[in-house]
PDB file of C-alpha atoms in Angstrom:
ATOM      1  CA  MET A   1     -89.619 101.719 -78.374  1.00  0.00           C
ATOM      2  CA  MET A   2     -89.694 102.093 -74.539  1.00  0.00           C
ATOM      3  CA  ALA A   3     -90.032 104.793 -72.149  1.00  0.00           C
ATOM      4  CA  GLY A   4     -89.706 107.614 -75.090  1.00  0.00           C
ATOM      5  CA  ARG A   5     -86.715 106.179 -76.374  1.00  0.00           C
ATOM      6  CA  MET A   6     -86.317 103.727 -78.802  1.00  0.00           C
ATOM      7  CA  THR A   7     -82.958 101.596 -79.388  1.00  0.00           C
ATOM      8  CA  THR A   8     -81.888 101.098 -82.702  1.00  0.00           C
ATOM      9  CA  PRO A   9     -79.454  98.413 -82.901  1.00  0.00           C
ATOM     10  CA  SER A  10     -75.561  98.413 -83.577  1.00  0.00           C
ATOM     11  CA  PRO A  11     -74.396  98.259 -87.318  1.00  0.00           C
ATOM     12  CA  SER A  12     -72.825  95.181 -86.131  1.00  0.00           C
ATOM     13  CA  GLY A  13     -76.843  94.309 -85.344  1.00  0.00           C
ATOM     14  CA  ASP A  14     -75.597  93.282 -81.594  1.00  0.00           C
ATOM     15  CA  LEU A  15     -78.243  94.195 -79.110  1.00  0.00           C
ATOM     16  CA  ARG A  16     -77.313  94.064 -75.373  1.00  0.00           C
ATOM     17  CA  HIS A  17     -80.330  93.541 -72.792  1.00  0.00           C
ATOM     18  CA  CYS A  18     -80.748  95.776 -68.925  1.00  0.00           C
ATOM     19  CA  ILE A  19     -78.504  93.986 -66.297  1.00  0.00           C
ATOM     20  CA  LYS A  20     -81.726  94.539 -64.375  1.00  0.00           C
ATOM     21  CA  CYS A  21     -84.277  93.875 -66.038  1.00  0.00           C
ATOM     22  CA  GLY A  22     -83.308  92.166 -69.486  1.00  0.00           C
ATOM     23  CA  ARG A  23     -84.472  95.083 -71.880  1.00  0.00           C
ATOM     24  CA  GLU A  24     -82.682  95.388 -75.427  1.00  0.00           C
ATOM     25  CA  ILE A  25     -80.599  98.755 -74.910  1.00  0.00           C
ATOM     26  CA  GLY A  26     -78.029  99.937 -77.212  1.00  0.00           C
ATOM     27  CA  PRO A  27     -73.940  98.790 -77.871  1.00  0.00           C
ATOM     28  CA  ASP A  28     -72.951 101.618 -75.223  1.00  0.00           C
ATOM     29  CA  GLU A  29     -75.391 101.338 -72.406  1.00  0.00           C
ATOM     30  CA  SER A  30     -75.578  98.967 -68.998  1.00  0.00           C
ATOM     31  CA  VAL A  31     -79.052 100.310 -67.928  1.00  0.00           C
ATOM     32  CA  CYS A  32     -82.763 101.018 -69.496  1.00  0.00           C
ATOM     33  CA  ALA A  33     -84.263 104.217 -69.277  1.00  0.00           C
ATOM     34  CA  VAL A  34     -86.720 102.287 -67.027  1.00  0.00           C
ATOM     35  CA  CYS A  35     -84.489 101.332 -64.420  1.00  0.00           C
ATOM     36  CA  ASN A  36     -81.712 104.168 -64.637  1.00  0.00           C
ATOM     37  CA  ARG A  37     -85.586 107.114 -64.118  1.00  0.00           C
ATOM     38  CA  ALA A  38     -82.973 109.236 -62.629  1.00  0.00           C
ATOM     39  CA  GLY A  39     -80.563 109.523 -65.596  1.00  0.00           C
ATOM     40  CA  MET A  40     -77.322 108.822 -63.625  1.00  0.00           C
ATOM     41  CA  ALA A  41     -74.352 107.727 -65.434  1.00  0.00           C
ATOM     42  CA  THR A  42     -73.767 104.318 -64.722  1.00  0.00           C
ATOM     43  CA  PRO A  43     -69.920 103.054 -64.480  1.00  0.00           C
ATOM     44  CA  SER A  44     -68.189 102.126 -67.509  1.00  0.00           C
ATOM     45  CA  ALA A  45     -66.793  98.330 -67.540  1.00  0.00           C
ATOM     46  CA  SER A  46     -62.880  99.460 -66.576  1.00  0.00           C
ATOM     47  CA  GLN A  47     -65.031 100.722 -63.273  1.00  0.00           C
ATOM     48  CA  TYR A  48     -66.109  97.023 -63.091  1.00  0.00           C
ATOM     49  CA  HIS A  49     -62.920  95.547 -63.392  1.00  0.00           C
ATOM     50  CA  GLY A  50     -60.300  97.530 -61.869  1.00  0.00           C
ATOM     51  CA  THR A  51     -63.235  97.552 -59.198  1.00  0.00           C
ATOM     52  CA  VAL A  52     -62.520  93.066 -59.231  1.00  0.00           C
ATOM     53  CA  ALA A  53     -58.951  93.427 -59.498  1.00  0.00           C
ATOM     54  CA  VAL A  54     -58.081  95.703 -56.507  1.00  0.00           C
ATOM     55  CA  ALA A  55     -60.765  93.064 -54.695  1.00  0.00           C
ATOM     56  CA  ILE A  56     -58.336  89.929 -55.666  1.00  0.00           C
ATOM     57  CA  VAL A  57     -54.900  91.858 -54.774  1.00  0.00           C
ATOM     58  CA  LEU A  58     -56.132  92.399 -50.876  1.00  0.00           C
ATOM     59  CA  ALA A  59     -57.330  88.713 -51.416  1.00  0.00           C
ATOM     60  CA  VAL A  60     -54.243  88.069 -52.223  1.00  0.00           C
ATOM     61  CA  ALA A  61     -52.148  90.205 -49.806  1.00  0.00           C
ATOM     62  CA  ALA A  62     -54.606  88.741 -46.917  1.00  0.00           C
ATOM     63  CA  LEU A  63     -53.954  85.543 -47.596  1.00  0.00           C
ATOM     64  CA  ALA A  64     -50.175  86.317 -47.486  1.00  0.00           C
ATOM     65  CA  VAL A  65     -50.498  88.524 -44.337  1.00  0.00           C
ATOM     66  CA  ALA A  66     -52.694  85.122 -42.399  1.00  0.00           C
ATOM     67  CA  ALA A  67     -50.345  82.536 -43.748  1.00  0.00           C
ATOM     68  CA  SER A  68     -47.275  84.729 -42.550  1.00  0.00           C
ATOM     69  CA  LEU A  69     -48.875  85.088 -39.082  1.00  0.00           C
ATOM     70  CA  SER A  70     -50.014  81.889 -38.821  1.00  0.00           C
ATOM     71  CA  LEU A  71     -46.185  80.733 -38.869  1.00  0.00           C
ATOM     72  CA  ARG A  72     -44.714  82.637 -37.096  1.00  0.00           C
ATOM     73  CA  GLY A  73     -43.024  81.227 -33.499  1.00  0.00           C
ATOM     74  CA  VAL A  74     -41.823  77.704 -35.906  1.00  0.00           C
ATOM     75  CA  GLY A  75     -38.373  76.716 -36.283  1.00  0.00           C
ATOM     76  CA  PRO A  76     -35.919  77.411 -36.948  1.00  0.00           C
ATOM     77  CA  TYR A  77     -34.481  73.632 -37.830  1.00  0.00           C
ATOM     78  CA  ALA A  78     -31.051  72.652 -36.932  1.00  0.00           C
ATOM     79  CA  ALA A  79     -30.162  68.788 -37.557  1.00  0.00           C
ATOM     80  CA  GLU A  80     -27.342  66.751 -36.940  1.00  0.00           C
ATOM     81  CA  VAL A  81     -26.018  62.966 -37.727  1.00  0.00           C
ATOM     82  CA  ARG A  82     -25.935  61.111 -35.164  1.00  0.00           C
ATOM     83  CA  ALA A  83     -25.145  57.340 -36.527  1.00  0.00           C
ATOM     84  CA  VAL A  84     -24.956  55.717 -40.322  1.00  0.00           C
ATOM     85  CA  THR A  85     -25.749  51.755 -40.208  1.00  0.00           C
ATOM     86  CA  PRO A  86     -26.320  49.409 -42.996  1.00  0.00           C
ATOM     87  CA  GLY A  87     -30.026  48.982 -43.948  1.00  0.00           C
ATOM     88  CA  GLU A  88     -31.972  46.289 -44.707  1.00  0.00           C
ATOM     89  CA  PRO A  89     -32.088  45.098 -47.990  1.00  0.00           C
ATOM     90  CA  ILE A  90     -29.553  47.680 -49.975  1.00  0.00           C
ATOM     91  CA  GLY A  91     -28.607  51.307 -48.308  1.00  0.00           C
ATOM     92  CA  TYR A  92     -27.806  52.764 -45.173  1.00  0.00           C
ATOM     93  CA  ALA A  93     -29.768  53.602 -42.567  1.00  0.00           C
ATOM     94  CA  ILE A  94     -29.432  57.002 -40.663  1.00  0.00           C
ATOM     95  CA  ALA A  95     -29.911  58.544 -37.697  1.00  0.00           C
ATOM     96  CA  TYR A  96     -30.043  62.278 -36.612  1.00  0.00           C
ATOM     97  CA  ALA A  97     -31.764  64.599 -34.447  1.00  0.00           C
ATOM     98  CA  VAL A  98     -33.735  67.601 -35.187  1.00  0.00           C
ATOM     99  CA  THR A  99     -34.737  70.499 -32.980  1.00  0.00           C
ATOM    100  CA  ASN A 100     -37.157  73.549 -33.776  1.00  0.00           C
ATOM    101  CA  GLY A 101     -35.525  76.576 -32.611  1.00  0.00           C
ATOM    102  CA  GLY A 102     -39.211  78.485 -32.279  1.00  0.00           C
ATOM    103  CA  SER A 103     -41.627  78.261 -29.901  1.00  0.00           C
ATOM    104  CA  LYS A 104     -44.626  76.636 -31.671  1.00  0.00           C
ATOM    105  CA  PRO A 105     -45.018  73.139 -32.205  1.00  0.00           C
ATOM    106  CA  GLY A 106     -44.353  72.406 -35.931  1.00  0.00           C
ATOM    107  CA  ARG A 107     -43.162  70.019 -38.093  1.00  0.00           C
ATOM    108  CA  ALA A 108     -39.396  69.938 -40.563  1.00  0.00           C
ATOM    109  CA  LYS A 109     -39.286  68.976 -44.118  1.00  0.00           C
ATOM    110  CA  CYS A 110     -35.087  67.894 -44.231  1.00  0.00           C
ATOM    111  CA  LEU A 111     -33.245  66.453 -47.168  1.00  0.00           C
ATOM    112  CA  LEU A 112     -30.903  64.292 -46.164  1.00  0.00           C
ATOM    113  CA  VAL A 113     -27.726  64.254 -48.709  1.00  0.00           C
ATOM    114  CA  ALA A 114     -25.353  60.918 -49.249  1.00  0.00           C
ATOM    115  CA  VAL A 115     -21.973  61.639 -50.775  1.00  0.00           C
ATOM    116  CA  GLY A 116     -19.194  59.617 -52.358  1.00  0.00           C
ATOM    117  CA  GLU A 117     -15.473  60.427 -50.988  1.00  0.00           C
ATOM    118  CA  ALA A 118     -15.185  62.606 -54.840  1.00  0.00           C
ATOM    119  CA  GLY A 119     -17.848  64.150 -53.018  1.00  0.00           C
ATOM    120  CA  GLU A 120     -20.381  63.557 -55.820  1.00  0.00           C
ATOM    121  CA  ARG A 121     -24.008  62.802 -54.300  1.00  0.00           C
ATOM    122  CA  LEU A 122     -24.970  59.440 -54.671  1.00  0.00           C
ATOM    123  CA  ARG A 123     -28.305  59.544 -53.335  1.00  0.00           C
ATOM    124  CA  THR A 124     -30.569  62.081 -51.649  1.00  0.00           C
ATOM    125  CA  ARG A 125     -34.073  61.109 -49.583  1.00  0.00           C
ATOM    126  CA  SER A 126     -36.620  64.157 -48.355  1.00  0.00           C
ATOM    127  CA  THR A 127     -38.962  63.727 -45.661  1.00  0.00           C
ATOM    128  CA  ILE A 128     -40.812  65.187 -43.441  1.00  0.00           C
ATOM    129  CA  THR A 129     -40.898  65.053 -38.975  1.00  0.00           C
ATOM    130  CA  ASP A 130     -43.452  64.246 -37.324  1.00  0.00           C
ATOM    131  CA  GLN A 131     -44.683  67.653 -35.063  1.00  0.00           C
ATOM    132  CA  ILE A 132     -42.302  68.646 -32.983  1.00  0.00           C
ATOM    133  CA  ASP A 133     -42.661  70.622 -29.754  1.00  0.00           C
ATOM    134  CA  GLY A 134     -41.273  74.049 -29.849  1.00  0.00           C
ATOM    135  CA  GLY A 135     -37.245  73.947 -28.718  1.00  0.00           C
ATOM    136  CA  GLU A 136     -37.711  70.206 -28.380  1.00  0.00           C
ATOM    137  CA  THR A 137     -35.541  67.449 -30.447  1.00  0.00           C
ATOM    138  CA  ALA A 138     -36.678  65.018 -31.979  1.00  0.00           C
ATOM    139  CA  GLU A 139     -34.357  61.466 -32.807  1.00  0.00           C
ATOM    140  CA  LEU A 140     -35.346  59.990 -36.285  1.00  0.00           C
ATOM    141  CA  ILE A 141     -34.524  57.059 -38.691  1.00  0.00           C
ATOM    142  CA  GLU A 142     -34.902  57.451 -41.869  1.00  0.00           C
ATOM    143  CA  THR A 143     -33.305  54.369 -44.372  1.00  0.00           C
ATOM    144  CA  ILE A 144     -31.707  55.833 -48.146  1.00  0.00           C
ATOM    145  CA  PRO A 145     -32.504  52.953 -50.467  1.00  0.00           C
ATOM    146  CA  GLY A 146     -29.941  51.637 -53.124  1.00  0.00           C
ATOM    147  CA  LEU A 147     -26.575  52.352 -51.231  1.00  0.00           C
ATOM    148  CA  GLU A 148     -24.590  49.423 -52.325  1.00  0.00           C
ATOM    149  CA  ALA A 149     -21.252  51.106 -50.770  1.00  0.00           C
ATOM    150  CA  ARG A 150     -21.114  52.882 -47.103  1.00  0.00           C
ATOM    151  CA  PRO A 151     -20.904  56.771 -48.238  1.00  0.00           C
ATOM    152  CA  ALA A 152     -17.906  59.007 -47.438  1.00  0.00           C
ATOM    153  CA  GLU A 153     -20.725  61.547 -45.474  1.00  0.00           C
ATOM    154  CA  VAL A 154     -24.310  62.165 -44.848  1.00  0.00           C
ATOM    155  CA  THR A 155     -25.631  65.138 -44.274  1.00  0.00           C
ATOM    156  CA  VAL A 156     -29.074  66.471 -43.241  1.00  0.00           C
ATOM    157  CA  SER A 157     -30.795  70.028 -43.691  1.00  0.00           C
ATOM    158  CA  CYS A 158     -33.829  71.231 -42.056  1.00  0.00           C
ATOM    159  CA  SER A 159     -36.714  73.865 -42.478  1.00  0.00           C
TER     160      SER A 159
END
């Protein structure tokens, strides 16, 4: 008997414990009578879960806003191929320029694509540039390995 009230086990025999003091309580309670002297209603499990779900949604939204603000003023990036020359041991060296059209420094992720005579992709090369200041242009050289013949065209796109 606890505080004038007796707890009886449920038919399945599951007794729970008070979340404040650890006393045994019934299956439909979360706080014992000693800890809840005023007799106030306790929150339900769905209220707890709803509160946690709302907190998670707000945290994800806050992270999205922070990420958006941190990238503001970076890019877009314009790129153009300047030269295609044989590389060592087998491949071609691609000289290209990347311009940061934004006002803040950033790194561009670029994809170089070697295209054959029939318009098919021969090889690709993905790279990330060093930091490029806002409004500045960087001259870069990357080798696309494994090309035995000069490609008909090389395209570069950066983001």
